[in-house]
mmCIF file of N, CA, C and O in Angstrom:
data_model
loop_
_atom_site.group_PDB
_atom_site.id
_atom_site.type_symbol
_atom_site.label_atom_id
_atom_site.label_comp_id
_atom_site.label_asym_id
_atom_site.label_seq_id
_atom_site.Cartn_x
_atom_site.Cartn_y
_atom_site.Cartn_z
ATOM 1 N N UNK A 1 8.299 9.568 2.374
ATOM 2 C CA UNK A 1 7.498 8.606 3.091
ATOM 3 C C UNK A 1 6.126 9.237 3.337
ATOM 4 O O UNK A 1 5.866 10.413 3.593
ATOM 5 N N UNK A 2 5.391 8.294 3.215
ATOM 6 C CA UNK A 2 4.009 8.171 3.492
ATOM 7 C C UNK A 2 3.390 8.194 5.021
ATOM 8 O O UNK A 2 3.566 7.124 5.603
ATOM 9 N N UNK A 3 2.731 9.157 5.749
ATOM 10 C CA UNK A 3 2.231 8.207 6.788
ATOM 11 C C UNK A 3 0.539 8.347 6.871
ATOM 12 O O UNK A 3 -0.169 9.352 6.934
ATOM 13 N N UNK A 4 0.276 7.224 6.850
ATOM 14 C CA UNK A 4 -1.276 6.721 6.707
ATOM 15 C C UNK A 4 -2.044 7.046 7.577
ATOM 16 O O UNK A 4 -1.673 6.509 8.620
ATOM 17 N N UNK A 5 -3.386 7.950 7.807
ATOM 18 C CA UNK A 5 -3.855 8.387 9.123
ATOM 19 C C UNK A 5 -5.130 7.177 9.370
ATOM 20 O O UNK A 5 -6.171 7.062 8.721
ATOM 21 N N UNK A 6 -4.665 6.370 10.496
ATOM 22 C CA UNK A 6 -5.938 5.698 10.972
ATOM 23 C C UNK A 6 -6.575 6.108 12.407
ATOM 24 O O UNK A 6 -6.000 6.285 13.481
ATOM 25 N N UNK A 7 -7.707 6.184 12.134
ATOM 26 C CA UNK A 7 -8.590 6.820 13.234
ATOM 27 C C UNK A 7 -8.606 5.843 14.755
ATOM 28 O O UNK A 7 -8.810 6.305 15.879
ATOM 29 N N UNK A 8 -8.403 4.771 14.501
ATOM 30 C CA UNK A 8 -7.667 3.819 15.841
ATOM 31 C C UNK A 8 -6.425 4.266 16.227
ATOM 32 O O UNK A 8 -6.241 5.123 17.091
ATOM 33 N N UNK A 9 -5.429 3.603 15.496
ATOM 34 C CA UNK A 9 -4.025 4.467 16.208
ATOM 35 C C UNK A 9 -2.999 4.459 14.341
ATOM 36 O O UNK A 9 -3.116 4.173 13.149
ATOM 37 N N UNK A 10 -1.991 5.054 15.461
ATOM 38 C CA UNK A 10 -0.677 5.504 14.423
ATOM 39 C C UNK A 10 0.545 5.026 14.869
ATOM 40 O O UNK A 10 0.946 5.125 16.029
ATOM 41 N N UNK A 11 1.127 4.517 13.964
ATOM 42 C CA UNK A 11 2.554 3.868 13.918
ATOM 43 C C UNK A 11 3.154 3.550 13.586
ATOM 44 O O UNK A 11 3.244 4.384 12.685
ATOM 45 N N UNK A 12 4.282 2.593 13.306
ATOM 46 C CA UNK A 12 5.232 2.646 11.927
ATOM 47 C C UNK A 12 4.797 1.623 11.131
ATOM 48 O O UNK A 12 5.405 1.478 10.071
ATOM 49 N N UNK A 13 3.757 0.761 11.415
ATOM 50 C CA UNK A 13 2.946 -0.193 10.411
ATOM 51 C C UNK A 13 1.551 0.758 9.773
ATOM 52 O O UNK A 13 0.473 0.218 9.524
ATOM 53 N N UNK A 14 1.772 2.022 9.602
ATOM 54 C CA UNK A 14 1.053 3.176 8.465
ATOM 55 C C UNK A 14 2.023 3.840 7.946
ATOM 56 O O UNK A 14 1.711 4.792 7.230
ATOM 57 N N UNK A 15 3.078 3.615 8.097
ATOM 58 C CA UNK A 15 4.187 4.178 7.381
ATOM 59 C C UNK A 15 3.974 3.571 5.771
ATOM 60 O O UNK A 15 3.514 2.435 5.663
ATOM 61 N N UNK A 16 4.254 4.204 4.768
ATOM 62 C CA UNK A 16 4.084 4.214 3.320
ATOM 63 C C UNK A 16 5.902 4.608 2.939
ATOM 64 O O UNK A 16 6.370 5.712 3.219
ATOM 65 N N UNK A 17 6.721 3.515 2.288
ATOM 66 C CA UNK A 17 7.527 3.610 1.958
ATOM 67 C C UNK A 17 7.027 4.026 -0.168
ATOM 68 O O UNK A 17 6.418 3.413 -1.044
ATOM 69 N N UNK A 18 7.717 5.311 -0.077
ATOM 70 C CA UNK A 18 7.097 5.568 -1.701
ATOM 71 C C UNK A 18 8.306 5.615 -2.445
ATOM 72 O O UNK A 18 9.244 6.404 -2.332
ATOM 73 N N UNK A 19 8.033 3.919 -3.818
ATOM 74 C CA UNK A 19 9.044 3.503 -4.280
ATOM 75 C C UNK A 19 9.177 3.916 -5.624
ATOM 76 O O UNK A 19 8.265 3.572 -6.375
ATOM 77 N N UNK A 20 9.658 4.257 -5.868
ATOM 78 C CA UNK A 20 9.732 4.781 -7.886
ATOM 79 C C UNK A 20 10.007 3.632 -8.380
ATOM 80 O O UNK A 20 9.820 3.721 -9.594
ATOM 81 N N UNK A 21 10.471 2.238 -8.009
ATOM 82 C CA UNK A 21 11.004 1.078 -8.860
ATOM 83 C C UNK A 21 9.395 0.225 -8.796
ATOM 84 O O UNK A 21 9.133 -0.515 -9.744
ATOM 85 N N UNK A 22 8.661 0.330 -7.981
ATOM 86 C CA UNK A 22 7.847 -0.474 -7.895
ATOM 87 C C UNK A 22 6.596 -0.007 -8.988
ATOM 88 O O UNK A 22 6.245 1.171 -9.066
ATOM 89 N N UNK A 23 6.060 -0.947 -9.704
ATOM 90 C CA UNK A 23 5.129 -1.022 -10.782
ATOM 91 C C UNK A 23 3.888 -0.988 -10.063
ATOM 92 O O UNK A 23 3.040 -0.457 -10.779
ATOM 93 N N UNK A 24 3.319 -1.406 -8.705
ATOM 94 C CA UNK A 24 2.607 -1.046 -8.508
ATOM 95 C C UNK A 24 2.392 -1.038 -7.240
ATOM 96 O O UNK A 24 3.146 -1.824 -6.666
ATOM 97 N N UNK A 25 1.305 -0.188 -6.177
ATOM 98 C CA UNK A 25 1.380 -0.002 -4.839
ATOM 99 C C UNK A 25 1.028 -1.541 -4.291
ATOM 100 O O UNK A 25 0.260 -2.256 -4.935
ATOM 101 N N UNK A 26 1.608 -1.962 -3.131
ATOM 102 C CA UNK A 26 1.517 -3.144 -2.378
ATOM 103 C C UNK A 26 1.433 -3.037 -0.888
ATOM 104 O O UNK A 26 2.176 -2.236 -0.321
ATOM 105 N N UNK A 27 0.703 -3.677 -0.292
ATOM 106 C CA UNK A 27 0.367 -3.318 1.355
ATOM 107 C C UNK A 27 0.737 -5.198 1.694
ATOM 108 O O UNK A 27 0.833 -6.208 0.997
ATOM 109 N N UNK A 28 0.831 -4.920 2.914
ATOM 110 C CA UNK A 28 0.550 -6.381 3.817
ATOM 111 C C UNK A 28 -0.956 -6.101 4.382
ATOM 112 O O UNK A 28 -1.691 -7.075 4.546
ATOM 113 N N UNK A 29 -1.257 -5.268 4.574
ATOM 114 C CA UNK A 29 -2.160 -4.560 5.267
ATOM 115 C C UNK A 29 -3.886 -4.843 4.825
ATOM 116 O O UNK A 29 -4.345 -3.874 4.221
ATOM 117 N N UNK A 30 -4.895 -6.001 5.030
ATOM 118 C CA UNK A 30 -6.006 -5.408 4.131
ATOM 119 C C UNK A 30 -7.070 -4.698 4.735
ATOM 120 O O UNK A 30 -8.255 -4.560 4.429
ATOM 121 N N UNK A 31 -6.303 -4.241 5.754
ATOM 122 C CA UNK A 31 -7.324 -2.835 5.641
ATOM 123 C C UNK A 31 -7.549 -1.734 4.844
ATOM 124 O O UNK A 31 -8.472 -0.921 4.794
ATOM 125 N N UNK A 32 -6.334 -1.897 4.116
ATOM 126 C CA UNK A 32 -6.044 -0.537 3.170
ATOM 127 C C UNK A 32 -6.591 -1.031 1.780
ATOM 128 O O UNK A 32 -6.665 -0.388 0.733
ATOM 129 N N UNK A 33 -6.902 -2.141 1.992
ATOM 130 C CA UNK A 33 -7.635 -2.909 0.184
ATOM 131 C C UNK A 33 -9.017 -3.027 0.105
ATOM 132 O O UNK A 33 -9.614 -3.845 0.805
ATOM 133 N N UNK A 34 -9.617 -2.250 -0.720
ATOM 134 C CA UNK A 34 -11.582 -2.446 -0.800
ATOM 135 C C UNK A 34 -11.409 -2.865 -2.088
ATOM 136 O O UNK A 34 -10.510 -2.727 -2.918
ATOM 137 N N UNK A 35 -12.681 -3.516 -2.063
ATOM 138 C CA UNK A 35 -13.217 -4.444 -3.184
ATOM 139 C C UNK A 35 -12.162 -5.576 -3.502
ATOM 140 O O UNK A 35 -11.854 -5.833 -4.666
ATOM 141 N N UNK A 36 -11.666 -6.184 -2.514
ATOM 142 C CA UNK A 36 -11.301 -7.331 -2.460
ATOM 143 C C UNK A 36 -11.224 -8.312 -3.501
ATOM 144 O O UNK A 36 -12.334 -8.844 -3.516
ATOM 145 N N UNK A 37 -10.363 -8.930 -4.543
ATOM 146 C CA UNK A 37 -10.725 -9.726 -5.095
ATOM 147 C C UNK A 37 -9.276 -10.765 -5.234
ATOM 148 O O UNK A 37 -8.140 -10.336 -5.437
ATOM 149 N N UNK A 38 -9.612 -12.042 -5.088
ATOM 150 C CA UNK A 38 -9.277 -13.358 -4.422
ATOM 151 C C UNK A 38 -7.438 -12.889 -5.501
ATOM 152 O O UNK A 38 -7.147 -11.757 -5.888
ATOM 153 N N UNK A 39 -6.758 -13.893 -5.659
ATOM 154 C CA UNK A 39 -5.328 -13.582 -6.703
ATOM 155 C C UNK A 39 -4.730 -14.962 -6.534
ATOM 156 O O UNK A 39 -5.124 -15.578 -5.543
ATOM 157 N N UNK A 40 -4.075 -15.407 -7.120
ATOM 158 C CA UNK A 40 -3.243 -16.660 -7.782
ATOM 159 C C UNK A 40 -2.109 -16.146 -7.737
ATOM 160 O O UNK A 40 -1.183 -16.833 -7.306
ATOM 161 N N UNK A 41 -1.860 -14.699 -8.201
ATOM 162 C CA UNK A 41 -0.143 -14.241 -8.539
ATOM 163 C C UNK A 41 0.807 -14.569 -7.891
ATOM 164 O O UNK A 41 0.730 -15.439 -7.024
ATOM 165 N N UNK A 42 1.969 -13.894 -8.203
ATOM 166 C CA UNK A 42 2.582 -14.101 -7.457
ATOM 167 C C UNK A 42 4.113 -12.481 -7.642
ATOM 168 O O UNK A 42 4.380 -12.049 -8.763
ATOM 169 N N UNK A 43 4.794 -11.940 -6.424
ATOM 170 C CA UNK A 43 5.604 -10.778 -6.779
ATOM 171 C C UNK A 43 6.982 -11.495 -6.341
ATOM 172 O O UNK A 43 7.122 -12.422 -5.543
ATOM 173 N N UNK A 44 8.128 -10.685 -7.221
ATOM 174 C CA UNK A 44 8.947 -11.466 -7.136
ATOM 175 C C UNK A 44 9.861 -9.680 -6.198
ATOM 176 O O UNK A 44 9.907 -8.477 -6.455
ATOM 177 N N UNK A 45 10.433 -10.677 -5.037
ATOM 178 C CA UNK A 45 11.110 -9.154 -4.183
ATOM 179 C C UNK A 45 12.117 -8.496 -4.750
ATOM 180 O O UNK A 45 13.025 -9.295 -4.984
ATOM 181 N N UNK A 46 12.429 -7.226 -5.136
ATOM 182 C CA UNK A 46 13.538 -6.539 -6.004
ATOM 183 C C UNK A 46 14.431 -7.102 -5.389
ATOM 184 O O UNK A 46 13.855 -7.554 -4.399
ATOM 185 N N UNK A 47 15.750 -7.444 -5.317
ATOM 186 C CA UNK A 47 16.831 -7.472 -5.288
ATOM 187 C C UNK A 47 17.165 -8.916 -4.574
ATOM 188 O O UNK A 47 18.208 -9.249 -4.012
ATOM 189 N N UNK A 48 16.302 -9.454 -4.715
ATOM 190 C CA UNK A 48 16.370 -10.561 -3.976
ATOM 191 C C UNK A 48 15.849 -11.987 -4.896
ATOM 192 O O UNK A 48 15.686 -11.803 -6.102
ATOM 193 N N UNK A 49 15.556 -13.580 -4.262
ATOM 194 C CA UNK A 49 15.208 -14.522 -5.244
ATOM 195 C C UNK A 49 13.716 -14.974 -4.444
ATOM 196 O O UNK A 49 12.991 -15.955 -4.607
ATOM 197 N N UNK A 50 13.614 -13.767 -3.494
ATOM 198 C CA UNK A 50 12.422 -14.465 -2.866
ATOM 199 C C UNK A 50 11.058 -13.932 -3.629
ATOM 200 O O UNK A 50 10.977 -12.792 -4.088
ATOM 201 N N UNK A 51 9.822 -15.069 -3.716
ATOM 202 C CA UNK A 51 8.485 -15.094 -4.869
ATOM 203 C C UNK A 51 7.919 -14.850 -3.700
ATOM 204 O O UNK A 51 8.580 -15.220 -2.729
ATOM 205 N N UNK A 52 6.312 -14.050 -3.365
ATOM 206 C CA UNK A 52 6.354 -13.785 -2.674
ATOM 207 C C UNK A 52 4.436 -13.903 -3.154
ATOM 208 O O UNK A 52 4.065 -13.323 -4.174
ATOM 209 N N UNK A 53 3.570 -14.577 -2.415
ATOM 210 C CA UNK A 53 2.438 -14.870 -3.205
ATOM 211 C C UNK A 53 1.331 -13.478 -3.102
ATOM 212 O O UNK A 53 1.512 -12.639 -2.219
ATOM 213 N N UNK A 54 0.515 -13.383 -3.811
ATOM 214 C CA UNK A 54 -0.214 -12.043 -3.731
ATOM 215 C C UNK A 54 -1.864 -12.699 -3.314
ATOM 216 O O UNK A 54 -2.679 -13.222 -4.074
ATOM 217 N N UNK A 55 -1.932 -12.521 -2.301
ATOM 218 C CA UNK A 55 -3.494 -12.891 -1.461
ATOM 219 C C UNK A 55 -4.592 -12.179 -2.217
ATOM 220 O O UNK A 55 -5.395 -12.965 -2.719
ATOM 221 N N UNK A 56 -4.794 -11.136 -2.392
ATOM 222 C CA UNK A 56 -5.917 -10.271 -2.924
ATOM 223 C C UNK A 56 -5.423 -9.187 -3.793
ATOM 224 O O UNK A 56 -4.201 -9.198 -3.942
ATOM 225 N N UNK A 57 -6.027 -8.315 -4.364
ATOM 226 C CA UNK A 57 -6.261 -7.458 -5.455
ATOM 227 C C UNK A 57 -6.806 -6.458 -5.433
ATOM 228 O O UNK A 57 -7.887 -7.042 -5.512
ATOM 229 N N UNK A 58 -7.218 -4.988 -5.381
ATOM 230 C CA UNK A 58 -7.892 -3.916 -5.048
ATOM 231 C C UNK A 58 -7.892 -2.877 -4.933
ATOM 232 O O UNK A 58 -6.805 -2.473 -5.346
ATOM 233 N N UNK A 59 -8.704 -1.790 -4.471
ATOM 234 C CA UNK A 59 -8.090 -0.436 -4.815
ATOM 235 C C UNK A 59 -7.594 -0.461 -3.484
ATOM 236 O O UNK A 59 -7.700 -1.332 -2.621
ATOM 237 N N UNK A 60 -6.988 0.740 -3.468
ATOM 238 C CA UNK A 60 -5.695 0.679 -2.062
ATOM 239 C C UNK A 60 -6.202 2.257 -1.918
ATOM 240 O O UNK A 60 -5.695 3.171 -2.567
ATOM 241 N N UNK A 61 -7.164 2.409 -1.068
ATOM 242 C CA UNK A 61 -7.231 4.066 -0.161
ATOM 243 C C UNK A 61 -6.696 4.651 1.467
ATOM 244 O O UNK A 61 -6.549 4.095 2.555
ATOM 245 N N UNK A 62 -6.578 5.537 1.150
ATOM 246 C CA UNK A 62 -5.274 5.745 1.845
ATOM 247 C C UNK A 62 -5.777 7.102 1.880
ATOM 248 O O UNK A 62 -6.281 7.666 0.909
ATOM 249 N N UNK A 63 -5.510 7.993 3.900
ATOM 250 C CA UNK A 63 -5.552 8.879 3.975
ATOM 251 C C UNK A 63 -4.508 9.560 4.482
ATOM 252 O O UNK A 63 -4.179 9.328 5.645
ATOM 253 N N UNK A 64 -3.867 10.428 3.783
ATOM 254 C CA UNK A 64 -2.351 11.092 3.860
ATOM 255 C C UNK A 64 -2.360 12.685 4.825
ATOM 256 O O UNK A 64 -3.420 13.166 5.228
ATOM 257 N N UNK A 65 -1.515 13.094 4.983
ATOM 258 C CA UNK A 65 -1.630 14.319 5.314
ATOM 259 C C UNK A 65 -0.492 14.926 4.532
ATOM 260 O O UNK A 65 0.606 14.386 4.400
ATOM 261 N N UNK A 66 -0.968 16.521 3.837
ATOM 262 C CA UNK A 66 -0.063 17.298 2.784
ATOM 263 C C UNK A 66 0.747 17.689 4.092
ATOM 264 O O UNK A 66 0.673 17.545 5.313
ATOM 265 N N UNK A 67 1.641 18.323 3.042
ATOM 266 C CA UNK A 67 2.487 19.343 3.739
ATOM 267 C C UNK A 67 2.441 20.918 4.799
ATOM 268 O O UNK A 67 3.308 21.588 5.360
ATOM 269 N N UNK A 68 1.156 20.992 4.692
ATOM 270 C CA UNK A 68 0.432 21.620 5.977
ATOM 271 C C UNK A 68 -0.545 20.777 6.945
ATOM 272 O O UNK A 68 -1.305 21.203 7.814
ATOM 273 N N UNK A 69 -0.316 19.557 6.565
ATOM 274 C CA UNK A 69 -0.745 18.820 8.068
ATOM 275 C C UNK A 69 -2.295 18.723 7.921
ATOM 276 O O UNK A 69 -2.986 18.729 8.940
ATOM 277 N N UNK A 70 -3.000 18.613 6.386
ATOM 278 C CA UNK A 70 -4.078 18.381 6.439
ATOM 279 C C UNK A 70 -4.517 17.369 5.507
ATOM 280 O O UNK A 70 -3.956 17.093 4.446
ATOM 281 N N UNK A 71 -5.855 16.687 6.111
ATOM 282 C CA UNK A 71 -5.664 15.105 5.734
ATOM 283 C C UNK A 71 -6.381 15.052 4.022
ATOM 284 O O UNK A 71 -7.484 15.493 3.699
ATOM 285 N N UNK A 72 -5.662 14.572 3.388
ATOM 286 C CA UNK A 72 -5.752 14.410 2.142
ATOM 287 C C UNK A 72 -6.164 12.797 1.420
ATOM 288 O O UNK A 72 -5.396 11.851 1.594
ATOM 289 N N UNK A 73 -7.310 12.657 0.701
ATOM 290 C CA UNK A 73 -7.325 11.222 0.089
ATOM 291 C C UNK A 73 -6.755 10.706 -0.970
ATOM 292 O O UNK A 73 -6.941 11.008 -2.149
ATOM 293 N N UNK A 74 -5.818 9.652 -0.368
ATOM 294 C CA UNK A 74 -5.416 9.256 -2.111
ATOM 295 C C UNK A 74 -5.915 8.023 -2.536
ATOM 296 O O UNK A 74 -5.836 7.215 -1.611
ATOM 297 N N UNK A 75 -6.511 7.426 -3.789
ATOM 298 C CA UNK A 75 -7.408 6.369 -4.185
ATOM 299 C C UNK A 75 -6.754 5.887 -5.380
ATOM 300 O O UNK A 75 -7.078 6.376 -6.463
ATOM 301 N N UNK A 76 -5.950 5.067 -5.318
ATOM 302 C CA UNK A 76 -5.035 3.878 -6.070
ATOM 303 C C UNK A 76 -6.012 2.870 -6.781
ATOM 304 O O UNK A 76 -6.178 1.811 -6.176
ATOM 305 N N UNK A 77 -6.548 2.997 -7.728
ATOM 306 C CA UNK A 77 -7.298 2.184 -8.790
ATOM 307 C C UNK A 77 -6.732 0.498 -8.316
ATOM 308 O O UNK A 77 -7.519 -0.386 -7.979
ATOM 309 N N UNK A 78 -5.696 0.378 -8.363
ATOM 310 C CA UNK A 78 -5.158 -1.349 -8.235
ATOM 311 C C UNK A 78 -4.131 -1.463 -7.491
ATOM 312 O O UNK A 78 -3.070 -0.951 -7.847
ATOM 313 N N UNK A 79 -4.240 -2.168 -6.290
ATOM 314 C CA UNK A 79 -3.067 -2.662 -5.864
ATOM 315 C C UNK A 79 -3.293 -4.187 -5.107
ATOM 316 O O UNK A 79 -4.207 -5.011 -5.104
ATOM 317 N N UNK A 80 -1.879 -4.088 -4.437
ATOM 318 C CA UNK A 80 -1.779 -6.149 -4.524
ATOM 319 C C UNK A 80 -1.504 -5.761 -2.683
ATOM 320 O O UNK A 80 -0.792 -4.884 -2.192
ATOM 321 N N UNK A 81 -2.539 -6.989 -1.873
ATOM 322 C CA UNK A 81 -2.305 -7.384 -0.925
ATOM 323 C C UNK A 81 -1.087 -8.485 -0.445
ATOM 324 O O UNK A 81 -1.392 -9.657 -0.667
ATOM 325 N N UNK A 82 -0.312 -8.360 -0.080
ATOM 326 C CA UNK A 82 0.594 -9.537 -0.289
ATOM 327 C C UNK A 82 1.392 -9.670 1.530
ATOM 328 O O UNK A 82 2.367 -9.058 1.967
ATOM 329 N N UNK A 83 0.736 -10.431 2.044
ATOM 330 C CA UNK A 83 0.645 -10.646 3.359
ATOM 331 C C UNK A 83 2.231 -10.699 4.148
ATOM 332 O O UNK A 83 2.584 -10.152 5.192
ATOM 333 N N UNK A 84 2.795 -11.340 3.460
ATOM 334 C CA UNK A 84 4.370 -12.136 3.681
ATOM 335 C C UNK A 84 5.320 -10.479 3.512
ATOM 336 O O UNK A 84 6.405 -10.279 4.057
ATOM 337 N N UNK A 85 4.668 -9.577 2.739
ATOM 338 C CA UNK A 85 5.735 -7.989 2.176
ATOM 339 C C UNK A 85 6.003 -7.230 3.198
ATOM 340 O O UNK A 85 5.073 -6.785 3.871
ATOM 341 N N UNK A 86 7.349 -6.933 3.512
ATOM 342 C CA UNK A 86 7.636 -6.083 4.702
ATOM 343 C C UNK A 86 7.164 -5.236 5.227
ATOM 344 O O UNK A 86 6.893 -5.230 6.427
ATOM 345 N N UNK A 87 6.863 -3.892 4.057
ATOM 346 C CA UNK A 87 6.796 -2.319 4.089
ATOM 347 C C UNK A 87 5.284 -2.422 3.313
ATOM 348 O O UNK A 87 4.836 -3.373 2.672
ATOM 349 N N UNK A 88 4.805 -1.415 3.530
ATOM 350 C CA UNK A 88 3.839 -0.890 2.927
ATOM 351 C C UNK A 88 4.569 -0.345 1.012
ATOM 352 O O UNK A 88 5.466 0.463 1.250
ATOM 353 N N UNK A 89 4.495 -0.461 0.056
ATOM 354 C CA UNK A 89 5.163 0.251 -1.213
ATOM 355 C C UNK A 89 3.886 0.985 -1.622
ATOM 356 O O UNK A 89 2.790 0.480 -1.866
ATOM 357 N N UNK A 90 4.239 2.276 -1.649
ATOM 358 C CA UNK A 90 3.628 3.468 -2.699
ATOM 359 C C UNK A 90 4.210 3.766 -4.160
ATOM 360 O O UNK A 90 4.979 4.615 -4.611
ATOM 361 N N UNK A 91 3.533 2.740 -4.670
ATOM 362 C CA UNK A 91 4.320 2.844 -6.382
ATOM 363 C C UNK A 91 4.148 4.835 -6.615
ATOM 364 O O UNK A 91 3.215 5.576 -6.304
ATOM 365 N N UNK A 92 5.403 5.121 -7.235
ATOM 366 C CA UNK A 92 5.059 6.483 -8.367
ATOM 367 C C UNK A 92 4.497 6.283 -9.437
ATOM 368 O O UNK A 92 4.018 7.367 -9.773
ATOM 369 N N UNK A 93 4.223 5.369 -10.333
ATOM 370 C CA UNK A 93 3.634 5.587 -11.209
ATOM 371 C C UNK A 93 2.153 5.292 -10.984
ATOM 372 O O UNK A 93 1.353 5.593 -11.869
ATOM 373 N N UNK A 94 1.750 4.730 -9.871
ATOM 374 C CA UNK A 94 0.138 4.560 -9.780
ATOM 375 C C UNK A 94 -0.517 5.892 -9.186
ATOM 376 O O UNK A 94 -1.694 6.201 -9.373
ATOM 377 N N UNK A 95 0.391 6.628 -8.457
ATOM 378 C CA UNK A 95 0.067 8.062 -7.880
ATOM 379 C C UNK A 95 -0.482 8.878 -9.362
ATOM 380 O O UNK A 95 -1.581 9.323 -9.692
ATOM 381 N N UNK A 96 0.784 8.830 -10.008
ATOM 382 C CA UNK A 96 0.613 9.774 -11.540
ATOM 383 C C UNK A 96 -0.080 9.804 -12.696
ATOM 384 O O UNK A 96 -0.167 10.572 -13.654
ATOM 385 N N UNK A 97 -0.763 8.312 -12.220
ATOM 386 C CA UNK A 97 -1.809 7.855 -13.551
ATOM 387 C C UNK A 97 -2.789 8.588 -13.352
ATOM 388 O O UNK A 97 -3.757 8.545 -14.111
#
């Protein structure tokens, strides 16, 4: 798990659940989305039949802290705002690209 450092406060809505099944990182969150751009899509929830619509589009930055407790940036080329999504998802393969 992820936890997201915001300079207002901290809590379990900066929590970063990091998913290896997921194709790409997804927030409810758009604070965590710059360069905003509008979306039609739509994500369909793993294990479930629920469609789930995708509001916006964007890079997803995000400030982490390593494993000595110091704050680290990570900058996700694309991810999907999707308002209605439980958890925050940290795709693995968008980390590794």
């Amino acid at each position: 798990m992820v936890h997201a450092e915001e300079e207002k406060s901290k809590s379990c809505d900066d929590e970063w659940l990091i998913d290896s099944g997921a194709s790409i990182t997804m927030t409810s969150d758009q604070r965590y989305v710059q360069g905003k751009q509008q979306s039609s899509s739509c994500v369909q929830q793993a294990g479930k039949d629920d469609i789930l619509p995708v509001d916006h589009e964007g890079e997803i930055l995000l400030t982490a802290t390593d494993e000595h407790g110091r704050p680290t940036s990570l900058n996700i080329p694309r991810g999907l705002m999707i308002p209605d999504l439980g958890h925050h998802l940290l795709s693995i393969s968008s980390i590794i690209q």
